[in-house]
CSV table of C-alpha atoms and ligand atoms in Angstrom, one decimal:
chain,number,residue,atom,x,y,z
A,1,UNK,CA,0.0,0.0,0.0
A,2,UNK,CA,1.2,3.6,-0.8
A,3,UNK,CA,1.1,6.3,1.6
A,4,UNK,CA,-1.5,7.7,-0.8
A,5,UNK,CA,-3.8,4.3,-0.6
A,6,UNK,CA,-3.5,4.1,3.5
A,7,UNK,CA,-5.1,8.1,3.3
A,8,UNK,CA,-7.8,6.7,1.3
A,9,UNK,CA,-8.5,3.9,3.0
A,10,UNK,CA,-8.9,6.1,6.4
A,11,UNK,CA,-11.2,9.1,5.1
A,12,UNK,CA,-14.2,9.4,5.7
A,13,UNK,CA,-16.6,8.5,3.0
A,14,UNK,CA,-20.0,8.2,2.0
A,15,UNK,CA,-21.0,5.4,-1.0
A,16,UNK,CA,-23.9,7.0,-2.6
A,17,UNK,CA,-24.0,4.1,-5.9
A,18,UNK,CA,-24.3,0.6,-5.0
A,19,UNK,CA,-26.2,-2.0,-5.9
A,20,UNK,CA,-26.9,-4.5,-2.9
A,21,UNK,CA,-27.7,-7.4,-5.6
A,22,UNK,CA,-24.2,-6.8,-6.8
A,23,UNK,CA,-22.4,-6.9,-4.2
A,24,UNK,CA,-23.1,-10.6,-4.0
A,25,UNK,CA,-19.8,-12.0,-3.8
A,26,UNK,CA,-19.7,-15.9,-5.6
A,27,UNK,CA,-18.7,-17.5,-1.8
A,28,UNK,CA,-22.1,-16.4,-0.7
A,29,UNK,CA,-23.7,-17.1,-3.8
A,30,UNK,CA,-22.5,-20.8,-3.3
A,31,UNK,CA,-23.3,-20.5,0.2
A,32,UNK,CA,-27.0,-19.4,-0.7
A,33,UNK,CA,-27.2,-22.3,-3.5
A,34,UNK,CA,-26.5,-24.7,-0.8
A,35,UNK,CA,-29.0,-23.5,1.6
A,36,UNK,CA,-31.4,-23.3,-0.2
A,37,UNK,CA,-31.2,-25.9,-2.7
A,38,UNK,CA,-30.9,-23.4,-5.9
A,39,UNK,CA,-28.6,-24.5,-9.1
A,40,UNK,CA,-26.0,-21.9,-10.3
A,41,UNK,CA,-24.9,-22.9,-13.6
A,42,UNK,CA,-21.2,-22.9,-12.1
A,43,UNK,CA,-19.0,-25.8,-10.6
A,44,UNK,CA,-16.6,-23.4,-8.5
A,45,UNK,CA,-15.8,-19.7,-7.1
A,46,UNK,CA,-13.4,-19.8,-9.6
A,47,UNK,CA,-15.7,-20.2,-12.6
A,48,UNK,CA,-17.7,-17.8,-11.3
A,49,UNK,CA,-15.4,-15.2,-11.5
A,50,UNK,CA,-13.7,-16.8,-14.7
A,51,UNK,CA,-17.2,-16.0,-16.2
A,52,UNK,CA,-17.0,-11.8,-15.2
A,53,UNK,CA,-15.7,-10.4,-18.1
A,54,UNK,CA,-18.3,-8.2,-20.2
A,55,UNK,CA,-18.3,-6.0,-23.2
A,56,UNK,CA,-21.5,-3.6,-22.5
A,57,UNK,CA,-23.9,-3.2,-19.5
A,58,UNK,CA,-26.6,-5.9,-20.8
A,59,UNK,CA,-23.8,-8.5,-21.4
A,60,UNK,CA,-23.4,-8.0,-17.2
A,61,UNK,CA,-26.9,-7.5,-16.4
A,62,UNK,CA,-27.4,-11.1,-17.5
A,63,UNK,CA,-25.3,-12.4,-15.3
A,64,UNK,CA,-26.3,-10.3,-12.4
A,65,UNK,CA,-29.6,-11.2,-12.5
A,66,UNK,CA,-29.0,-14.8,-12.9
A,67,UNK,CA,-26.4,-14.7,-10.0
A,68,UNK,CA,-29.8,-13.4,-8.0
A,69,UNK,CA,-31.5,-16.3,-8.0
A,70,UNK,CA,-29.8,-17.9,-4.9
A,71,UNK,CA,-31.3,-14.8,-2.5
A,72,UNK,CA,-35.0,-16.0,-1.3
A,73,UNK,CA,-35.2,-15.4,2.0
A,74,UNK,CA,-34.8,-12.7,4.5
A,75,UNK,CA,-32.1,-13.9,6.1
A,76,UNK,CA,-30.3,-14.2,2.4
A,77,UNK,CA,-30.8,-10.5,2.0
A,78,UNK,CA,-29.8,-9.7,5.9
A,79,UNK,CA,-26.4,-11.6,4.8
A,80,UNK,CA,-26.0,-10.0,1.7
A,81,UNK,CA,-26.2,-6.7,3.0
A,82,UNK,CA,-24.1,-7.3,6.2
A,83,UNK,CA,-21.2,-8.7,4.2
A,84,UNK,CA,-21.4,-5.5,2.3
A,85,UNK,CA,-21.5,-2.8,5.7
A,86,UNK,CA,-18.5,-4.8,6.6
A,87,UNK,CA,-16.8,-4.5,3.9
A,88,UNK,CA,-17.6,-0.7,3.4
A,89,UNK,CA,-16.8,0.0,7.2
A,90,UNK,CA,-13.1,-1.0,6.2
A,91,UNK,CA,-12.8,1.0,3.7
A,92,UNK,CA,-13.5,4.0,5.8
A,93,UNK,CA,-17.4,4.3,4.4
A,94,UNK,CA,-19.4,6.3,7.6
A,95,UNK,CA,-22.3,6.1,5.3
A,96,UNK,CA,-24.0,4.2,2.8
A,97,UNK,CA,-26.8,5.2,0.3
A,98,UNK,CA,-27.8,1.2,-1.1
A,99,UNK,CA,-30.1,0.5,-4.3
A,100,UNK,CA,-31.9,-2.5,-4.2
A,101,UNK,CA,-34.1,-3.9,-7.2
A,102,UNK,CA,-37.5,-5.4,-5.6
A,103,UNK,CA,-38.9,-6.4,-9.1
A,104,UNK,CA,-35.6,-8.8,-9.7
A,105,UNK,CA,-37.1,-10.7,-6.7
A,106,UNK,CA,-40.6,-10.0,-6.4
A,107,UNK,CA,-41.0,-11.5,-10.3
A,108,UNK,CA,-39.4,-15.1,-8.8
A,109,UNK,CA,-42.1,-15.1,-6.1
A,110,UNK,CA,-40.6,-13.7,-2.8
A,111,UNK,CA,-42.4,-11.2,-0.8
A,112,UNK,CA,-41.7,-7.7,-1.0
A,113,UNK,CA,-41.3,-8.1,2.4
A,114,UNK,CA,-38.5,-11.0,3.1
A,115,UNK,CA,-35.9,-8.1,0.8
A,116,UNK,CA,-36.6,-5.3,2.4
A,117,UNK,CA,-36.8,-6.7,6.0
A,118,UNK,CA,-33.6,-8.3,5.6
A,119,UNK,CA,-31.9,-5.4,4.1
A,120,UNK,CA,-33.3,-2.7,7.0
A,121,UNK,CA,-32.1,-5.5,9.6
A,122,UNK,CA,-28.5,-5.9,8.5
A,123,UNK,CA,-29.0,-2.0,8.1
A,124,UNK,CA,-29.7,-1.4,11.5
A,125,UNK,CA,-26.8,-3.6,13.0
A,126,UNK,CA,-24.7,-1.7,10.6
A,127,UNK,CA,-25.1,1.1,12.5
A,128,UNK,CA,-24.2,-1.0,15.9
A,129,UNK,CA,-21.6,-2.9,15.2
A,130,UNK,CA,-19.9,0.0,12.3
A,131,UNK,CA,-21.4,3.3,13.3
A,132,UNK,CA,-22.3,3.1,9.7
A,133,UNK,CA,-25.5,5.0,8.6
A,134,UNK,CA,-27.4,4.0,5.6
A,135,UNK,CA,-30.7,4.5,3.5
A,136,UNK,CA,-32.6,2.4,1.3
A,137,UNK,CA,-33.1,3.5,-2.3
A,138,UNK,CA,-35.8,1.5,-4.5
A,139,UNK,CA,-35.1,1.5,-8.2
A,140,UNK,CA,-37.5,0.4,-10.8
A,141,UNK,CA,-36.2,-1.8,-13.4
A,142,UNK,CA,-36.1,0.5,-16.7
A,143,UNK,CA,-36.2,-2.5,-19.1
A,144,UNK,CA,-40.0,-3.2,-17.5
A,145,UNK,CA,-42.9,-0.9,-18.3
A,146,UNK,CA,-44.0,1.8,-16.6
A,147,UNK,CA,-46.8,-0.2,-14.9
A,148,UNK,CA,-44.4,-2.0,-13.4
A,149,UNK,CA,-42.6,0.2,-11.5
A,150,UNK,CA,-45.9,1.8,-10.4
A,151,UNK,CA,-46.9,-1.5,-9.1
A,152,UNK,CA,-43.4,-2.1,-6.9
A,153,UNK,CA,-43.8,1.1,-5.3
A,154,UNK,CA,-47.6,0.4,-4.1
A,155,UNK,CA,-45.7,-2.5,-2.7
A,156,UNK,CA,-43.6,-0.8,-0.8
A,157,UNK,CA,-46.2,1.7,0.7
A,158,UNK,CA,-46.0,0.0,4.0
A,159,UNK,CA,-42.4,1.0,4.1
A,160,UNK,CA,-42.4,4.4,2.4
A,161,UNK,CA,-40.9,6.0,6.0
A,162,UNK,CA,-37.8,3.5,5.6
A,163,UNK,CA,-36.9,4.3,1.8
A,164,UNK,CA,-35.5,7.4,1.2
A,165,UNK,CA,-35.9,7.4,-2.6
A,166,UNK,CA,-36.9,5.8,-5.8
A,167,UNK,CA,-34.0,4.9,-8.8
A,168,UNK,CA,-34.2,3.6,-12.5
A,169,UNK,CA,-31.6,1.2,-13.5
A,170,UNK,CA,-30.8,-1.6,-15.7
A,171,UNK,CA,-30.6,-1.8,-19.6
A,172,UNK,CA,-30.4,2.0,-20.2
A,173,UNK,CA,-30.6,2.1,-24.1
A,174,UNK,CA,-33.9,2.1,-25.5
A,175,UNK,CA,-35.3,2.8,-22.2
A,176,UNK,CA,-35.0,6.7,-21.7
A,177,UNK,CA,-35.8,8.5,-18.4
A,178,UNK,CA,-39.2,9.8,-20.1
A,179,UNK,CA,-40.7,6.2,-19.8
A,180,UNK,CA,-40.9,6.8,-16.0
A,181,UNK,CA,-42.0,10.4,-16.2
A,182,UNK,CA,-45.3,9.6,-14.4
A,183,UNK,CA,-44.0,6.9,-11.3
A,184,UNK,CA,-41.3,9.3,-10.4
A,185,UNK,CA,-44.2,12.1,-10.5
A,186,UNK,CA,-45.7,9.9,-8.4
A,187,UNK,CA,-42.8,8.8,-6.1
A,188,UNK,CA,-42.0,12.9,-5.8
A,189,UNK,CA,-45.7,13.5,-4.3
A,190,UNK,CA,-45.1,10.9,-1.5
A,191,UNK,CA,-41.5,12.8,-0.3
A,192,UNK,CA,-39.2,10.4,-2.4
A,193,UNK,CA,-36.1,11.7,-3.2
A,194,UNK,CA,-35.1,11.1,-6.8
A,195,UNK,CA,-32.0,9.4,-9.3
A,196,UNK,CA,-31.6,7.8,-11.8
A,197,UNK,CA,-28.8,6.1,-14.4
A,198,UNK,CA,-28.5,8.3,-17.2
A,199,UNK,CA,-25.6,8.5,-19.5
A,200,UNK,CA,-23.6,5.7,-19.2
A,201,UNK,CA,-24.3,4.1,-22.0
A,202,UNK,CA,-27.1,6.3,-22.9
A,203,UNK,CA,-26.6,10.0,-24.8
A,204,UNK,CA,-26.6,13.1,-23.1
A,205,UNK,CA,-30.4,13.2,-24.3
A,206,UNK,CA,-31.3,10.8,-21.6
A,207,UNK,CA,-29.2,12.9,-19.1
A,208,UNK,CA,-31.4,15.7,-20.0
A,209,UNK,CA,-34.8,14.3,-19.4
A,210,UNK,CA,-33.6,12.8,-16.5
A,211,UNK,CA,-33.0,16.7,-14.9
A,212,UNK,CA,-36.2,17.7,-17.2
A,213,UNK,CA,-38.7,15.1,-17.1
A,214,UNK,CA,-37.8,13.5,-14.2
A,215,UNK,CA,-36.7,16.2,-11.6
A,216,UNK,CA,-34.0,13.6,-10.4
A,217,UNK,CA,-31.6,15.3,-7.2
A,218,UNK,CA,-28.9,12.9,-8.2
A,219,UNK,CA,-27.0,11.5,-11.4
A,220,UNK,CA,-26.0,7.6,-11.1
A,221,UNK,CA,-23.2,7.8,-13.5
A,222,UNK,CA,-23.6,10.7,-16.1
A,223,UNK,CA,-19.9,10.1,-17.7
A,224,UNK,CA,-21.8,10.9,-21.3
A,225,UNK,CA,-22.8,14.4,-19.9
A,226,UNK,CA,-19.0,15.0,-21.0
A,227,UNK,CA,-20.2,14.8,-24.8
A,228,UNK,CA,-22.5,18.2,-24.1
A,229,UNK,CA,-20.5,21.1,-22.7
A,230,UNK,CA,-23.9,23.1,-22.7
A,231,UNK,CA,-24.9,19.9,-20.0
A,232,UNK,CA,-21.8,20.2,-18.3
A,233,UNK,CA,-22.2,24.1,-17.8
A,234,UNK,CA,-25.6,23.7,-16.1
A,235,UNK,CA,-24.8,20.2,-14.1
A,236,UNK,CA,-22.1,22.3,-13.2
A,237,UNK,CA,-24.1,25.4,-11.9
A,238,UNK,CA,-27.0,23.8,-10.3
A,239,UNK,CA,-24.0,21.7,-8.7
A,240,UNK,CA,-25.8,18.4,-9.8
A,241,UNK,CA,-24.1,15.0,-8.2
A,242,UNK,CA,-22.6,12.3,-10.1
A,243,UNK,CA,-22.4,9.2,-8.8
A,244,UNK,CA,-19.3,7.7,-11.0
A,245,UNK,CA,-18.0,4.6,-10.7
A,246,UNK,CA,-14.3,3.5,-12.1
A,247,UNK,CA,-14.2,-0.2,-12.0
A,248,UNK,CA,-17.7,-0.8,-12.9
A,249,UNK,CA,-16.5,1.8,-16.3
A,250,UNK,CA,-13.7,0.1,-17.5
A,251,UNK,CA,-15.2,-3.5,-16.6
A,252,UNK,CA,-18.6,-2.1,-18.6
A,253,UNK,CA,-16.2,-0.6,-21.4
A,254,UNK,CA,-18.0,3.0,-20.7
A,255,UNK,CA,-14.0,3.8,-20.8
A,256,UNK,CA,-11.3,1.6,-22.5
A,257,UNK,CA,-8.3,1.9,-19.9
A,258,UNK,CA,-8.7,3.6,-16.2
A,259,UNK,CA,-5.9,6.1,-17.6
A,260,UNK,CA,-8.4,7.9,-20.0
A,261,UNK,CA,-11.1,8.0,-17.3
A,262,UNK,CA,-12.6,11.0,-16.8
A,263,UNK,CA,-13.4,11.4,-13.1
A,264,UNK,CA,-10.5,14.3,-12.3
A,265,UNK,CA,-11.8,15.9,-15.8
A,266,UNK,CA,-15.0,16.4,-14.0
A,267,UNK,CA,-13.6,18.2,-11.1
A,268,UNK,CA,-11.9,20.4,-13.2
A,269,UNK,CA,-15.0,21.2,-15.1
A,270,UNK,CA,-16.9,22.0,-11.6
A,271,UNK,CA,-18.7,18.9,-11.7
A,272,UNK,CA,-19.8,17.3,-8.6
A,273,UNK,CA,-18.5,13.8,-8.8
A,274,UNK,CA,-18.1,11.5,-6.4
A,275,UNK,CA,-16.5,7.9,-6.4
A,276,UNK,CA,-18.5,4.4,-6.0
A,277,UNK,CA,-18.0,1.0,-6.3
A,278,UNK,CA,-21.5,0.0,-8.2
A,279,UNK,CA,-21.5,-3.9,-8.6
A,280,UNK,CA,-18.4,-4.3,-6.4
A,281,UNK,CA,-18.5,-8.2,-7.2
A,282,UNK,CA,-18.5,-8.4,-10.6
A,283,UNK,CA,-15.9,-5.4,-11.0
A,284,UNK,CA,-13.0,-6.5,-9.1
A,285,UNK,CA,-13.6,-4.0,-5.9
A,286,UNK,CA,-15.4,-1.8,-3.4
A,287,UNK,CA,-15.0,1.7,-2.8
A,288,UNK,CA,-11.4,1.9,-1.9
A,289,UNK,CA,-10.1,0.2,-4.9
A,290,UNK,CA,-12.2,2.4,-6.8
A,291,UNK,CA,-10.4,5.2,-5.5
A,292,UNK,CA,-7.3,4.1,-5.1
A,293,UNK,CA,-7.2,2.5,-9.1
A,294,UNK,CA,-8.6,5.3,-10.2
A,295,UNK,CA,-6.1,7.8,-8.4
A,296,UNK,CA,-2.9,5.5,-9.8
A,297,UNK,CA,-4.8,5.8,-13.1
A,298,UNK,CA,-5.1,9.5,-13.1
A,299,UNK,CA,-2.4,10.4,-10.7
A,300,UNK,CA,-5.3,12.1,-8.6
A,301,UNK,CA,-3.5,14.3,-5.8
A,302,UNK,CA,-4.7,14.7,-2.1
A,303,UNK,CA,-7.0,17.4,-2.9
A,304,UNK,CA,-8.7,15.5,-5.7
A,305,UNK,CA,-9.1,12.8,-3.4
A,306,UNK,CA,-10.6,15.2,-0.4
A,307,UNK,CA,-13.0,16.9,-2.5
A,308,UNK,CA,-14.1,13.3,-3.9
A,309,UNK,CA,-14.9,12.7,-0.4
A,310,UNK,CA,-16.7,15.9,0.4
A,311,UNK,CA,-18.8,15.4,-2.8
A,312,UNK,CA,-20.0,12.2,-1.5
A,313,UNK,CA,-21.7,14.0,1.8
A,314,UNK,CA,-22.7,17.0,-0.2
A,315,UNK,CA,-24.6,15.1,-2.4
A,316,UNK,CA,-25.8,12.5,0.0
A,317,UNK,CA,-29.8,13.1,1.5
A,318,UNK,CA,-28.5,12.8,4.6
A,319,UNK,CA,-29.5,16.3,6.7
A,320,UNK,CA,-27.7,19.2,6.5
A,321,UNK,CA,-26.6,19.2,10.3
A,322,UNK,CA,-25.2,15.5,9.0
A,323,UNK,CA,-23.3,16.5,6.2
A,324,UNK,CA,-22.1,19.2,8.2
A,325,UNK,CA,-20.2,16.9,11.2
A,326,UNK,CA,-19.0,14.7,8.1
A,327,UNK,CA,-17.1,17.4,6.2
A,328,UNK,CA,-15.7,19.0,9.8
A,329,UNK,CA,-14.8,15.2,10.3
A,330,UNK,CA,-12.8,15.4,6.8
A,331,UNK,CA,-11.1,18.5,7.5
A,332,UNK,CA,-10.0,17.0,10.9
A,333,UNK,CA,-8.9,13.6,9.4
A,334,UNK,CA,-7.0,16.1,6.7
A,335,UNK,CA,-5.3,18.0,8.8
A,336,UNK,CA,-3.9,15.0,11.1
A,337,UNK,CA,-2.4,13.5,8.4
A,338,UNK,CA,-1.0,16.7,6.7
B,401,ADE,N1,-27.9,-2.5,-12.3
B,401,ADE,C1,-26.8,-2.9,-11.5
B,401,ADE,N2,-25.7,-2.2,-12.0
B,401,ADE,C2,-26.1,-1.4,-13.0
B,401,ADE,C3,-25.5,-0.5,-13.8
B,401,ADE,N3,-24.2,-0.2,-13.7
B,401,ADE,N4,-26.2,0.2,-14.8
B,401,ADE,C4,-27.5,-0.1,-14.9
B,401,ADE,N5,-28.1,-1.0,-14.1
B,401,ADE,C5,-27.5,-1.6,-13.2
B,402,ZN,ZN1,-25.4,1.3,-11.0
């Protein structure tokens, strides 16, 4: 470890782009298999992980939903997410915004209730056991219709006080922001916050309607706003945040080597980005080796780094009197090791 990678690994940091499903590392997923009497089409960890190598998002997306199979209970999910806090806790994460996709499960049969009760009980041991925070955001599936997605978050009314917003993810092409106009109209009414994927393999277009049609607070990904300096000017100004994610771009080919990614481009342009980890599983790491690959990459400096990190609580939907002990927790953890 560099000097540089032990300053990452301690700051304090908030994930704000991760999707619990994907964080399903293929030890559990043979763990799950076994206990619950599920075939994976895979004889070993190894071939598991032999089979993670994808040209576009839809070539993953098949895999990650297959791979999703072996979670049916609540005590699946409850692992799932537990093996993720602990992971993020060592990477120095103090709080974690997770994305969870109901309809993956809920179209195999299990209960709206066994995911989400799992997830907000690892979430609140988390916070015992890590002093790690976390919300719950509920994204619709953008490759489903509309109707869909309208009927997931009826399912979830019961538990609208413990999700703090609504996503869209999943095959992003062909499926543009406008074709949730009305659920997230509807998810806005009932005090949902907002985001949505737009622009990582989509155009800027899709970033657009996601700002115009959708009113979103946050942009999961958003590299393709780069193509529209006119978008960059005003993601800039209305200080927009992007939740980028390294790995899961070069793995997704959204960039062809981590040296021509874009993330210290984006600071430089004004643009609030922030660093993630995505699909940790299938992209070779969590948080901190998204940072730290990407800072070797780019030859990202301390400062860089810092305002990464500051990013991530600025554009959380934590409170302000939240955000506000994190940063002055930065600034301490900066100035200790100056
Ligand atoms: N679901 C899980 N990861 C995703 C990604 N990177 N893009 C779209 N949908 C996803
Ligand atoms: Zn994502």
């Amino acid at each position: 470890m560099t000097d540089l990678d032990t300053f990452i690994t301690g700051l304090p940091k908030a994930e704000l782009h991760l999707h619990i499903e994907g964080s399903l590392e293929p030890e559990l997923m043979f763990e799950l298999a076994g206990r619950n009497g599920v075939e994976i089409p895979f004889a070993s960890v190894e071939e598991v992980r032999a089979a993670y190598a994808f040209s576009n998002l839809q070539d993953f997306l098949d895999i990650y939903y297959a791979g999703a199979n072996v979670l049916r209970t609540r005590q699946d999910f409850h692992d799932l997410a537990a093996a993720y806090f602990a992971r993020a806790a060592a990477d120095g994460v103090v709080h974690a915004e997770i994305m969870f996709d109901p309809q993956t499960h809920t179209d195999r049969g299990i209960a709206f209730a066994e995911v989400i009760e799992g997830l907000l009980s690892a979430m609140a041991e988390a916070e015992a056991k890590h002093g790690m925070t976390s919300k719950l955001i509920l994204s619709f599936l953008r490759h489903l219709p509309e109707e869909a997605a309208f009927e997931v978050l009826a399912m979830a009314e019961p538990w609208l006080d413990r999700i703090e917003a609504v996503g869209l993810d999943s095959s992003e092409v062909g499926h543009p922001p406008v074709k949730f106009a009305q659920v997230f109209e509807a998810a806005r009414a009932k005090g949902l916050k907002l985001t949505a994927h737009a622009g990582e393999e989509g155009p800027p277009e899709y970033v657009y309607q996601a700002l115009d049609v959708l009113h979103v607070d946050r942009i999961d990904h958003g590299n393709r706003a780069l193509e529209a300096p006119v978008l960059v000017d005003r993601l800039a100004e209305m200080g927009m945040t992007l939740t980028v994610c390294p790995l899961s771009n070069l793995k997704l080919c959204v960039v062809d080597d981590l040296a021509n990614h874009p993330i210290d481009r984006m600071l430089a342009l004004g643009l609030k980005a922030t660093v993630n980890s995505d699909d940790p599983a299938y992209f070779g790491g969590y948080i901190g080796d998204n940072f730290k690959a990407v800072a070797k990459a780019r030859g990202l400096d301390r400062e860089e780094i810092v305002q990464l990190a500051r990013n991530s609580f600025t554009g959380s939907f934590l409170p302000p009197d939240a955000i506000a002990t994190h940063l002055e927790k930065i600034e301490t953890y900066v100035a200790a090791h100056a």
